[in-house]
Coordinates of N, CA and C and ligand atoms in Angstrom, one line a residue:
X4 N -2.6 22.3 -0.4 CA -2.9 21.5 -1.5 C -1.7 20.4 -1.7
X5 N -2.2 19.2 -1.9 CA -1.2 18.1 -2.0 C -0.5 18.1 -3.4
X6 N 0.8 17.9 -3.4 CA 1.5 17.9 -4.6 C 2.0 16.5 -5.0
X7 N 1.7 16.1 -6.3 CA 2.1 14.8 -6.7 C 3.1 14.9 -7.8
X8 N 4.1 14.0 -7.7 CA 5.1 13.9 -8.8 C 4.8 12.7 -9.6
X9 N 4.5 12.9 -10.9 CA 4.2 11.8 -11.8 C 5.4 11.5 -12.7
X10 N 5.9 10.3 -12.7 CA 7.0 9.9 -13.6 C 6.4 8.9 -14.6
X11 N 6.2 9.3 -15.8 CA 5.5 8.5 -16.8 C 5.9 9.0 -18.2
X12 N 6.3 8.1 -19.1 CA 6.6 8.5 -20.4 C 5.5 8.1 -21.4
X13 N 4.5 7.3 -21.0 CA 3.5 6.9 -21.9 C 2.5 8.1 -22.0
X14 N 2.4 8.6 -23.3 CA 1.6 9.8 -23.5 C 0.1 9.7 -23.1
X15 N -0.5 8.5 -23.4 CA -1.9 8.3 -23.1 C -2.1 8.3 -21.6
X16 N -1.3 7.6 -20.9 CA -1.5 7.5 -19.4 C -1.2 8.9 -18.8
X17 N -0.2 9.6 -19.3 CA 0.2 10.9 -18.8 C -1.0 11.8 -18.9
X18 N -1.7 11.8 -20.1 CA -2.9 12.7 -20.3 C -4.0 12.3 -19.4
X19 N -4.2 11.0 -19.2 CA -5.3 10.6 -18.3 C -5.0 11.1 -16.8
X20 N -3.8 10.9 -16.4 CA -3.4 11.4 -15.1 C -3.5 12.9 -14.9
X21 N -3.1 13.6 -15.9 CA -3.1 15.1 -15.9 C -4.6 15.5 -15.7
X22 N -5.4 15.0 -16.6 CA -6.9 15.4 -16.6 C -7.5 15.1 -15.2
X23 N -7.2 13.8 -14.7 CA -7.8 13.4 -13.5 C -7.3 14.3 -12.3
X24 N -6.1 14.6 -12.2 CA -5.6 15.3 -11.1 C -6.0 16.8 -11.2
X25 N -6.1 17.3 -12.4 CA -6.5 18.7 -12.6 C -8.0 18.8 -12.1
X26 N -8.8 17.9 -12.6 CA -10.2 17.9 -12.2 C -10.5 17.8 -10.7
X27 N -9.6 17.0 -10.1 CA -9.9 16.7 -8.6 C -9.0 17.6 -7.7
X28 N -8.4 18.6 -8.3 CA -7.8 19.6 -7.5 C -6.5 19.2 -6.9
X29 N -5.7 18.3 -7.5 CA -4.4 18.0 -7.0 C -3.4 18.9 -7.8
X30 N -2.4 19.3 -7.1 CA -1.3 20.0 -7.7 C -0.3 18.9 -8.2
X31 N 0.2 19.0 -9.4 CA 1.2 17.9 -9.8 C 2.3 18.5 -10.7
X32 N 3.4 17.7 -10.7 CA 4.4 18.0 -11.7 C 4.8 16.7 -12.4
X33 N 5.3 16.8 -13.6 CA 5.5 15.6 -14.4 C 7.0 15.5 -14.9
X34 N 7.4 14.3 -14.9 CA 8.7 14.0 -15.5 C 8.5 12.8 -16.4
X35 N 9.2 12.8 -17.6 CA 9.1 11.7 -18.5 C 10.2 10.7 -18.4
X36 N 11.2 11.0 -17.6 CA 12.3 10.1 -17.4 C 12.8 10.1 -16.0
X37 N 13.7 9.2 -15.8 CA 14.2 8.9 -14.4 C 15.1 10.0 -13.9
X38 N 16.0 10.5 -14.8 CA 17.0 11.5 -14.4 C 16.3 12.8 -13.9
X39 N 15.4 13.3 -14.7 CA 14.7 14.5 -14.3 C 13.9 14.3 -13.0
X40 N 13.3 13.1 -12.9 CA 12.4 12.8 -11.8 C 13.1 13.0 -10.5
X41 N 14.3 12.6 -10.3 CA 15.0 12.7 -9.1 C 15.3 14.2 -8.8
X42 N 15.6 15.0 -9.8 CA 15.8 16.4 -9.7 C 14.5 17.1 -9.2
X43 N 13.4 16.7 -9.9 CA 12.1 17.3 -9.5 C 11.7 16.9 -8.1
X44 N 12.0 15.7 -7.8 CA 11.7 15.3 -6.4 C 12.4 16.2 -5.4
X45 N 13.6 16.5 -5.6 CA 14.4 17.3 -4.7 C 13.9 18.7 -4.7
X46 N 13.5 19.3 -5.9 CA 13.1 20.7 -5.9 C 11.6 20.9 -5.4
X47 N 10.8 19.9 -5.8 CA 9.3 20.2 -5.5 C 8.8 19.6 -4.2
X48 N 9.6 18.7 -3.6 CA 9.2 18.1 -2.3 C 7.7 17.6 -2.3
X49 N 7.4 16.7 -3.2 CA 6.0 16.2 -3.4 C 5.5 15.4 -2.2
X50 N 4.2 15.3 -2.1 CA 3.5 14.5 -1.0 C 3.3 13.1 -1.5
X51 N 3.4 12.8 -2.8 CA 3.2 11.4 -3.2 C 3.9 11.3 -4.6
X52 N 4.4 10.1 -4.9 CA 5.1 9.8 -6.1 C 4.3 8.7 -6.9
X53 N 4.1 9.0 -8.2 CA 3.5 7.9 -9.0 C 4.6 7.6 -10.0
X54 N 5.0 6.4 -10.1 CA 6.1 6.0 -11.0 C 5.8 4.8 -11.9
X55 N 6.1 5.1 -13.2 CA 6.0 4.0 -14.2 C 7.3 3.2 -14.1
X56 N 7.2 1.9 -14.2 CA 8.4 1.1 -14.1 C 9.3 1.1 -15.3
X57 N 8.7 1.2 -16.5 CA 9.5 1.2 -17.7 C 9.7 2.6 -18.2
X58 N 10.9 3.2 -17.9 CA 11.2 4.5 -18.2 C 12.3 4.5 -19.3
X59 N 12.3 5.5 -20.2 CA 13.2 5.5 -21.3 C 14.7 5.5 -20.9
X60 N 15.0 6.0 -19.7 CA 16.4 6.0 -19.3 C 16.7 5.1 -18.1
X61 N 15.8 4.2 -17.9 CA 16.2 3.3 -16.8 C 14.9 2.6 -16.2
X62 N 15.2 2.0 -15.1 CA 14.1 1.2 -14.4 C 13.5 2.0 -13.3
X63 N 12.2 2.1 -13.3 CA 11.5 2.8 -12.2 C 11.8 2.3 -10.8
X64 N 12.2 1.0 -10.8 CA 12.5 0.4 -9.4 C 13.7 1.1 -8.8
X65 N 14.7 1.5 -9.7 CA 15.9 2.2 -9.1 C 15.5 3.6 -8.6
X66 N 14.5 4.2 -9.2 CA 14.0 5.5 -8.7 C 13.4 5.3 -7.4
X67 N 12.6 4.2 -7.3 CA 11.9 4.0 -6.0 C 12.9 3.8 -4.9
X68 N 13.9 3.1 -5.2 CA 15.0 2.9 -4.1 C 15.6 4.2 -3.7
X69 N 16.0 5.0 -4.8 CA 16.7 6.3 -4.5 C 15.8 7.2 -3.6
X70 N 14.5 7.2 -4.0 CA 13.6 8.1 -3.2 C 13.4 7.5 -1.8
X71 N 13.2 6.2 -1.7 CA 12.9 5.6 -0.4 C 14.1 5.7 0.5
X72 N 15.3 5.8 0.0 CA 16.5 6.0 0.8 C 16.4 7.3 1.6
X73 N 15.8 8.3 1.0 CA 15.8 9.7 1.6 C 14.4 10.1 2.1
X74 N 13.3 9.4 1.7 CA 12.0 9.9 2.1 C 11.0 8.8 2.3
X75 N 10.0 9.2 3.1 CA 8.9 8.2 3.5 C 7.6 8.5 2.7
X76 N 7.6 9.4 1.7 CA 6.4 9.7 1.0 C 5.8 8.4 0.3
X77 N 4.4 8.4 0.2 CA 3.8 7.2 -0.5 C 4.3 7.1 -1.9
X78 N 4.5 5.9 -2.4 CA 5.0 5.7 -3.8 C 4.0 4.7 -4.4
X79 N 3.4 5.1 -5.5 CA 2.5 4.2 -6.2 C 3.1 3.8 -7.6
X80 N 3.2 2.6 -7.8 CA 3.8 2.1 -9.1 C 2.7 1.9 -10.1
X81 N 3.0 2.3 -11.3 CA 2.1 2.1 -12.5 C 2.9 1.1 -13.4
X82 N 2.2 0.0 -13.7 CA 2.9 -1.0 -14.5 C 2.0 -1.5 -15.6
X83 N 2.7 -1.8 -16.7 CA 1.9 -2.1 -17.9 C 1.3 -3.5 -17.8
X84 N 1.9 -4.4 -17.3 CA 1.4 -5.8 -17.2 C 1.2 -6.2 -15.8
X85 N 0.3 -7.1 -15.5 CA 0.2 -7.6 -14.2 C 1.4 -8.6 -14.0
X86 N 2.5 -8.1 -13.9 CA 3.7 -8.9 -13.7 C 4.0 -9.0 -12.2
X87 N 3.7 -10.2 -11.6 CA 3.8 -10.3 -10.2 C 5.3 -10.1 -9.7
X88 N 6.2 -10.6 -10.4 CA 7.6 -10.4 -10.0 C 8.0 -9.0 -9.9
X89 N 7.6 -8.2 -10.9 CA 8.0 -6.8 -11.0 C 7.3 -6.0 -9.8
X90 N 6.0 -6.4 -9.6 CA 5.3 -5.7 -8.6 C 5.9 -6.1 -7.2
X91 N 6.2 -7.3 -6.9 CA 6.8 -7.7 -5.7 C 8.1 -7.0 -5.5
X92 N 8.9 -7.0 -6.6 CA 10.2 -6.3 -6.5 C 10.1 -4.8 -6.1
X93 N 9.1 -4.2 -6.7 CA 8.9 -2.8 -6.5 C 8.4 -2.5 -5.0
X94 N 7.5 -3.4 -4.6 CA 7.0 -3.2 -3.2 C 8.2 -3.5 -2.2
X95 N 9.0 -4.5 -2.5 CA 10.1 -4.8 -1.6 C 11.2 -3.7 -1.7
X96 N 11.2 -2.9 -2.8 CA 12.2 -1.8 -2.8 C 11.6 -0.6 -2.1
X97 N 10.3 -0.6 -1.7 CA 9.8 0.5 -0.9 C 8.5 1.1 -1.4
X98 N 8.0 0.6 -2.6 CA 6.8 1.2 -3.0 C 5.6 0.8 -2.1
X99 N 4.6 1.6 -2.0 CA 3.5 1.3 -1.1 C 2.3 0.6 -1.8
X100 N 2.2 0.8 -3.1 CA 1.0 0.4 -3.8 C 1.3 0.3 -5.3
X101 N 0.4 -0.4 -6.0 CA 0.6 -0.5 -7.5 C -0.7 -0.5 -8.2
X102 N -0.7 -0.1 -9.4 CA -1.9 -0.1 -10.2 C -1.5 -0.6 -11.6
X103 N -2.3 -1.4 -12.2 CA -1.9 -1.9 -13.6 C -2.7 -1.2 -14.7
X104 N -2.0 -1.0 -15.8 CA -2.6 -0.4 -17.0 C -3.4 -1.5 -17.7
X105 N -4.6 -1.2 -18.2 CA -5.3 0.1 -18.1 C -6.0 0.2 -16.8
X106 N -6.1 1.4 -16.2 CA -6.8 1.5 -15.0 C -7.8 2.6 -15.1
X107 N -8.8 2.6 -14.2 CA -9.8 3.7 -14.3 C -9.3 4.9 -13.4
X108 N -9.8 6.1 -13.7 CA -9.5 7.2 -13.0 C -9.9 7.1 -11.5
X109 N -11.1 6.5 -11.4 CA -11.7 6.3 -10.0 C -10.8 5.4 -9.2
X110 N -10.3 4.4 -9.8 CA -9.4 3.4 -9.1 C -8.1 4.1 -8.7
X111 N -7.6 4.9 -9.6 CA -6.4 5.6 -9.3 C -6.6 6.6 -8.2
X112 N -7.7 7.4 -8.2 CA -7.9 8.4 -7.2 C -8.1 7.8 -5.8
X113 N -8.8 6.6 -5.8 CA -9.0 5.9 -4.5 C -7.7 5.6 -3.9
X114 N -6.8 5.1 -4.8 CA -5.5 4.7 -4.3 C -4.7 5.9 -3.8
X115 N -4.7 7.0 -4.6 CA -4.0 8.2 -4.2 C -4.5 8.7 -2.8
X116 N -5.8 8.8 -2.7 CA -6.4 9.3 -1.4 C -6.0 8.4 -0.3
X117 N -6.1 7.1 -0.5 CA -5.8 6.1 0.6 C -4.4 6.3 1.0
X118 N -3.5 6.4 0.1 CA -2.1 6.5 0.4 C -1.7 7.9 1.1
X119 N -2.4 8.9 0.6 CA -2.1 10.2 1.2 C -2.6 10.2 2.7
X120 N -3.8 9.6 2.9 CA -4.4 9.6 4.2 C -3.5 8.8 5.1
X121 N -3.0 7.7 4.7 CA -2.2 6.9 5.5 C -0.9 7.6 6.0
X122 N -0.4 8.4 5.1 CA 0.8 9.1 5.4 C 0.5 10.2 6.5
X123 N -0.7 10.8 6.4 CA -1.0 11.8 7.4 C -1.2 11.1 8.7
X124 N -2.0 10.0 8.7 CA -2.2 9.2 9.9 C -0.9 8.8 10.5
X125 N 0.0 8.4 9.7 CA 1.3 7.9 10.2 C 2.1 8.9 10.9
X126 N 1.8 10.2 10.6 CA 2.6 11.2 11.3 C 2.2 11.5 12.7
X127 N 0.9 11.2 12.9 CA 0.4 11.4 14.3 C 0.6 10.1 15.1
X128 N 1.1 10.3 16.3 CA 1.2 9.1 17.2 C -0.1 8.9 17.9
X129 N -0.9 8.0 17.4 CA -2.2 7.8 18.0 C -2.2 6.6 18.9
X130 N -3.1 6.6 19.9 CA -3.2 5.5 20.8 C -4.2 4.4 20.2
X131 N -5.2 4.9 19.5 CA -6.1 3.9 18.9 C -6.2 4.1 17.4
X132 N -6.4 3.0 16.7 CA -6.5 3.0 15.3 C -7.8 2.3 15.0
X133 N -8.6 2.9 14.2 CA -9.8 2.2 13.8 C -9.9 1.9 12.3
X134 N -10.5 0.8 12.0 CA -10.6 0.4 10.6 C -11.9 -0.4 10.5
X135 N -12.9 0.2 9.8 CA -14.2 -0.5 9.8 C -14.7 -0.7 11.2
X136 N -15.0 -1.9 11.6 CA -15.5 -2.2 12.9 C -14.4 -2.7 13.9
X137 N -13.2 -2.6 13.4 CA -12.1 -3.0 14.2 C -11.4 -1.8 14.9
X138 N -11.0 -2.0 16.2 CA -10.3 -0.9 16.8 C -9.1 -1.5 17.6
X139 N -7.9 -0.9 17.3 CA -6.7 -1.3 18.0 C -6.4 -0.3 19.0
X140 N -6.2 -0.7 20.3 CA -5.7 0.2 21.3 C -4.3 -0.2 21.7
X141 N -3.4 0.7 21.3 CA -2.0 0.3 21.4 C -1.5 0.2 22.8
X142 N -1.8 1.1 23.7 CA -1.3 1.0 25.1 C -1.8 -0.3 25.8
X143 N -3.0 -0.7 25.6 CA -3.5 -1.8 26.3 C -3.3 -3.1 25.5
X144 N -2.8 -3.0 24.2 CA -2.6 -4.1 23.3 C -3.9 -4.9 23.1
X145 N -5.0 -4.2 23.0 CA -6.3 -4.9 22.7 C -6.8 -4.5 21.3
X146 N -7.4 -5.5 20.7 CA -8.0 -5.2 19.4 C -9.5 -5.7 19.6
X147 N -10.4 -4.7 19.3 CA -11.8 -5.1 19.4 C -12.6 -5.1 18.1
X148 N -13.6 -5.9 18.0 CA -14.4 -6.0 16.8 C -15.8 -5.6 17.3
X149 N -16.5 -4.6 16.8 CA -17.8 -4.2 17.2 C -17.8 -4.0 18.7
X150 N -16.7 -3.4 19.3 CA -16.7 -3.1 20.7 C -16.3 -4.3 21.6
X151 N -16.2 -5.5 21.0 CA -15.8 -6.6 21.8 C -14.4 -7.0 21.6
X152 N -13.7 -7.2 22.7 CA -12.2 -7.5 22.6 C -12.0 -8.9 22.1
X153 N -11.2 -8.9 21.0 CA -10.9 -10.2 20.4 C -9.9 -11.0 21.2
X154 N -10.1 -12.3 21.2 CA -9.1 -13.2 21.9 C -8.1 -13.6 20.9
X155 N -6.9 -13.1 21.0 CA -5.9 -13.3 20.0 C -4.6 -13.9 20.7
X156 N -3.9 -14.8 19.9 CA -2.6 -15.2 20.4 C -1.6 -14.1 20.1
X157 N -0.4 -14.1 20.8 CA 0.5 -13.1 20.5 C 0.9 -12.8 19.1
X158 N 1.0 -13.9 18.3 CA 1.3 -13.7 16.9 C 0.1 -13.2 16.1
X159 N -1.0 -13.6 16.4 CA -2.2 -13.1 15.8 C -2.4 -11.6 16.1
X160 N -2.1 -11.2 17.3 CA -2.1 -9.8 17.7 C -1.1 -9.0 16.8
X161 N 0.1 -9.5 16.8 CA 1.2 -8.8 16.0 C 0.8 -8.7 14.6
X162 N 0.3 -9.7 14.0 CA -0.1 -9.7 12.6 C -1.2 -8.7 12.3
X163 N -2.3 -8.8 13.2 CA -3.4 -7.9 13.0 C -3.0 -6.4 13.2
X164 N -2.1 -6.2 14.2 CA -1.6 -4.9 14.5 C -0.8 -4.4 13.2
X165 N 0.0 -5.2 12.7 CA 0.8 -4.8 11.5 C -0.2 -4.4 10.4
X166 N -1.2 -5.2 10.2 CA -2.2 -4.9 9.1 C -2.9 -3.6 9.4
X167 N -3.3 -3.4 10.7 CA -4.0 -2.1 11.1 C -3.1 -0.9 11.0
X168 N -1.8 -1.1 11.1 CA -0.9 0.1 10.9 C -0.5 0.3 9.5
X169 N -0.9 -0.6 8.6 CA -0.6 -0.5 7.2 C -1.8 -0.8 6.3
X170 N -2.9 -0.1 6.7 CA -4.2 -0.4 5.9 C -4.1 0.1 4.5
X171 N -4.8 -0.5 3.7 CA -5.0 -0.1 2.2 C -3.7 -0.2 1.5
X172 N -2.7 -0.9 2.0 CA -1.4 -0.9 1.4 C -1.1 -2.4 1.0
X173 N -0.6 -2.6 -0.2 CA -0.2 -3.9 -0.6 C 1.0 -4.3 0.1
X174 N 0.9 -5.4 0.9 CA 2.1 -5.9 1.6 C 2.5 -7.2 1.0
X175 N 3.8 -7.4 0.7 CA 4.3 -8.6 0.2 C 4.4 -9.7 1.3
X176 N 4.3 -10.9 0.9 CA 4.5 -12.0 1.9 C 5.8 -11.8 2.7
X177 N 6.8 -11.5 1.9 CA 8.1 -11.3 2.5 C 8.1 -10.2 3.6
X178 N 7.5 -9.1 3.2 CA 7.5 -7.9 4.1 C 6.8 -8.3 5.4
X179 N 5.6 -9.0 5.3 CA 4.8 -9.3 6.5 C 5.6 -10.3 7.4
X180 N 6.1 -11.3 6.7 CA 6.9 -12.3 7.5 C 8.0 -11.7 8.3
X181 N 8.7 -10.8 7.6 CA 9.9 -10.1 8.2 C 9.5 -9.2 9.4
X182 N 8.4 -8.5 9.2 CA 7.9 -7.5 10.2 C 7.3 -8.2 11.4
X183 N 6.5 -9.3 11.1 CA 5.8 -9.9 12.2 C 6.6 -11.0 12.9
X184 N 7.2 -11.9 12.1 CA 8.0 -13.0 12.6 C 9.4 -12.7 12.8
X185 N 10.0 -11.8 12.0 CA 11.4 -11.4 12.2 C 12.2 -11.9 11.0
X186 N 13.4 -11.3 10.9 CA 14.4 -11.7 9.9 C 14.6 -13.2 9.9
X187 N 14.7 -13.8 8.8 CA 15.0 -15.2 8.8 C 13.7 -16.0 8.5
X188 N 12.6 -15.4 8.6 CA 11.3 -16.0 8.4 C 10.7 -15.7 7.0
X189 N 11.4 -14.9 6.2 CA 10.9 -14.3 5.0 C 10.2 -15.4 4.1
X190 N 10.7 -16.6 4.1 CA 10.2 -17.6 3.2 C 9.2 -18.6 3.8
X191 N 8.8 -18.3 5.0 CA 7.8 -19.2 5.7 C 6.4 -18.9 5.3
X192 N 6.1 -19.0 4.0 CA 4.7 -18.7 3.5 C 3.6 -19.4 4.2
X193 N 3.9 -20.6 4.6 CA 2.8 -21.4 5.2 C 2.4 -20.9 6.6
X194 N 3.4 -20.3 7.3 CA 3.0 -19.7 8.6 C 2.0 -18.6 8.4
X195 N 2.3 -17.8 7.4 CA 1.5 -16.6 7.1 C 0.1 -17.0 6.7
X196 N 0.1 -18.0 5.8 CA -1.2 -18.5 5.3 C -2.1 -19.0 6.4
X197 N -1.5 -19.7 7.3 CA -2.2 -20.3 8.4 C -2.8 -19.2 9.3
X198 N -1.9 -18.2 9.6 CA -2.4 -17.2 10.5 C -3.4 -16.3 9.9
X199 N -3.3 -16.1 8.6 CA -4.3 -15.3 7.9 C -5.6 -16.0 8.0
X200 N -5.6 -17.3 7.8 CA -6.8 -18.1 7.9 C -7.5 -18.0 9.3
X201 N -6.7 -18.1 10.3 CA -7.3 -18.0 11.7 C -7.8 -16.6 11.9
X202 N -7.0 -15.6 11.5 CA -7.5 -14.2 11.7 C -8.8 -14.0 11.0
X203 N -8.9 -14.5 9.7 CA -10.1 -14.3 9.0 C -11.3 -14.8 9.7
X204 N -11.1 -16.0 10.3 CA -12.2 -16.6 11.0 C -12.6 -15.8 12.2
X205 N -11.7 -15.0 12.8 CA -12.0 -14.2 13.9 C -12.6 -12.8 13.6
X206 N -12.2 -12.3 12.4 CA -12.7 -10.9 12.1 C -13.6 -10.8 11.0
X207 N -13.6 -11.7 10.1 CA -14.5 -11.6 8.9 C -15.9 -12.2 9.1
X208 N -16.8 -11.5 8.5 CA -18.2 -12.0 8.6 C -18.3 -13.3 7.8
X209 N -17.6 -13.4 6.7 CA -17.6 -14.6 5.9 C -16.1 -14.8 5.5
X210 N -15.4 -15.8 6.2 CA -14.0 -15.9 6.0 C -13.6 -16.4 4.6
X211 N -14.5 -16.9 3.8 CA -14.2 -17.3 2.4 C -14.4 -16.1 1.5
X212 N -15.1 -15.1 1.9 CA -15.2 -13.9 1.1 C -14.8 -12.7 2.0
X213 N -13.5 -12.5 2.3 CA -13.1 -11.6 3.3 C -13.3 -10.1 2.8
X214 N -13.6 -9.3 3.7 CA -13.7 -7.8 3.4 C -12.5 -7.1 4.0
X215 N -11.9 -7.6 5.0 CA -10.7 -6.9 5.5 C -9.4 -7.4 4.9
X216 N -9.1 -8.7 5.1 CA -7.8 -9.2 4.6 C -8.0 -9.7 3.2
X217 N -7.6 -8.9 2.2 CA -7.8 -9.3 0.8 C -6.5 -9.9 0.3
X218 N -6.7 -11.0 -0.5 CA -5.5 -11.7 -1.1 C -5.1 -11.0 -2.3
X219 N -3.8 -10.6 -2.5 CA -3.3 -10.1 -3.8 C -2.6 -11.3 -4.3
X220 N -3.2 -12.0 -5.3 CA -2.7 -13.2 -5.8 C -1.2 -13.2 -6.2
X221 N -0.4 -14.0 -5.7 CA 1.0 -14.1 -6.1 C 1.9 -13.0 -5.5
X222 N 1.3 -12.0 -4.7 CA 2.0 -10.9 -4.2 C 2.0 -10.8 -2.7
X223 N 0.8 -10.8 -2.2 CA 0.7 -10.7 -0.7 C -0.7 -10.4 -0.3
X224 N -0.9 -9.5 0.7 CA -2.2 -9.2 1.2 C -2.4 -7.7 1.2
X225 N -3.7 -7.3 1.2 CA -4.0 -5.9 1.4 C -5.1 -5.8 2.5
X226 N -4.9 -5.0 3.5 CA -5.9 -4.9 4.6 C -6.8 -3.7 4.3
X227 N -8.0 -3.9 4.1 CA -8.9 -2.8 3.6 C -9.8 -2.3 4.7
X228 N -10.1 -1.0 4.7 CA -11.0 -0.4 5.7 C -12.2 0.1 5.0
X229 N -13.3 -0.2 5.6 CA -14.6 0.5 5.1 C -15.0 0.1 3.7
X230 N -14.4 -0.9 3.2 CA -14.8 -1.5 1.9 C -14.8 -0.5 0.8
X231 N -13.9 0.6 0.9 CA -13.9 1.6 -0.1 C -13.0 1.3 -1.3
X232 N -12.2 0.3 -1.1 CA -11.2 0.1 -2.1 C -11.6 -0.9 -3.2
X233 N -12.9 -1.3 -3.1 CA -13.3 -2.3 -4.1 C -13.1 -1.9 -5.5
X234 N -12.7 -2.8 -6.3 CA -12.5 -2.5 -7.8 C -13.8 -2.7 -8.5
Ligands
CA328 CA1 6.8 3.5 -19.8

């Protein structure tokens, strides 16, 4: 059974999370502040962390950093407002995903499942990765769509590979540029936009209404599989 550590001081949200996780058979532990959270993290060894950014004794982002320094578990941020700066800062500190209040239980559970799944997948060293009708074959460096190998430039391949290795995860512009283009390219937003557009033309049925590469306005992109993550 998967164990989730919830760090949240808002009573209404806490109740909602407790009810949802109990109903769907997740094991969970709760902390209302940052200090206790780190202790609970070390004692309970959770599979996933949900953290509110505004905690009574500090900033949830500091907790993200502390946990990320010692662990690779999925971290989902819960934030009160759709504050792009805060979200980007959390993702850059190592969070995997975010959800804004108020959110629905279904939305939260979809995110939790997607993040747990990715963590399991990440542990196995697989040769092929599939996402919807896309398949990445790592040894041959081929990516196919509906069984047909896509003609990709080296950068397009690297970008699509990075997306396929990080599906259902919100990736900031900075993260993608750093991982695909390398350090020093973090601010070259136009590169990224251009390549996302060409990739969309190659993989999306309708590149103006993409199903795979979703834009997270002001934040970055999320690569979706199977269209399950629709809000
Ligand atoms: Ca709070």
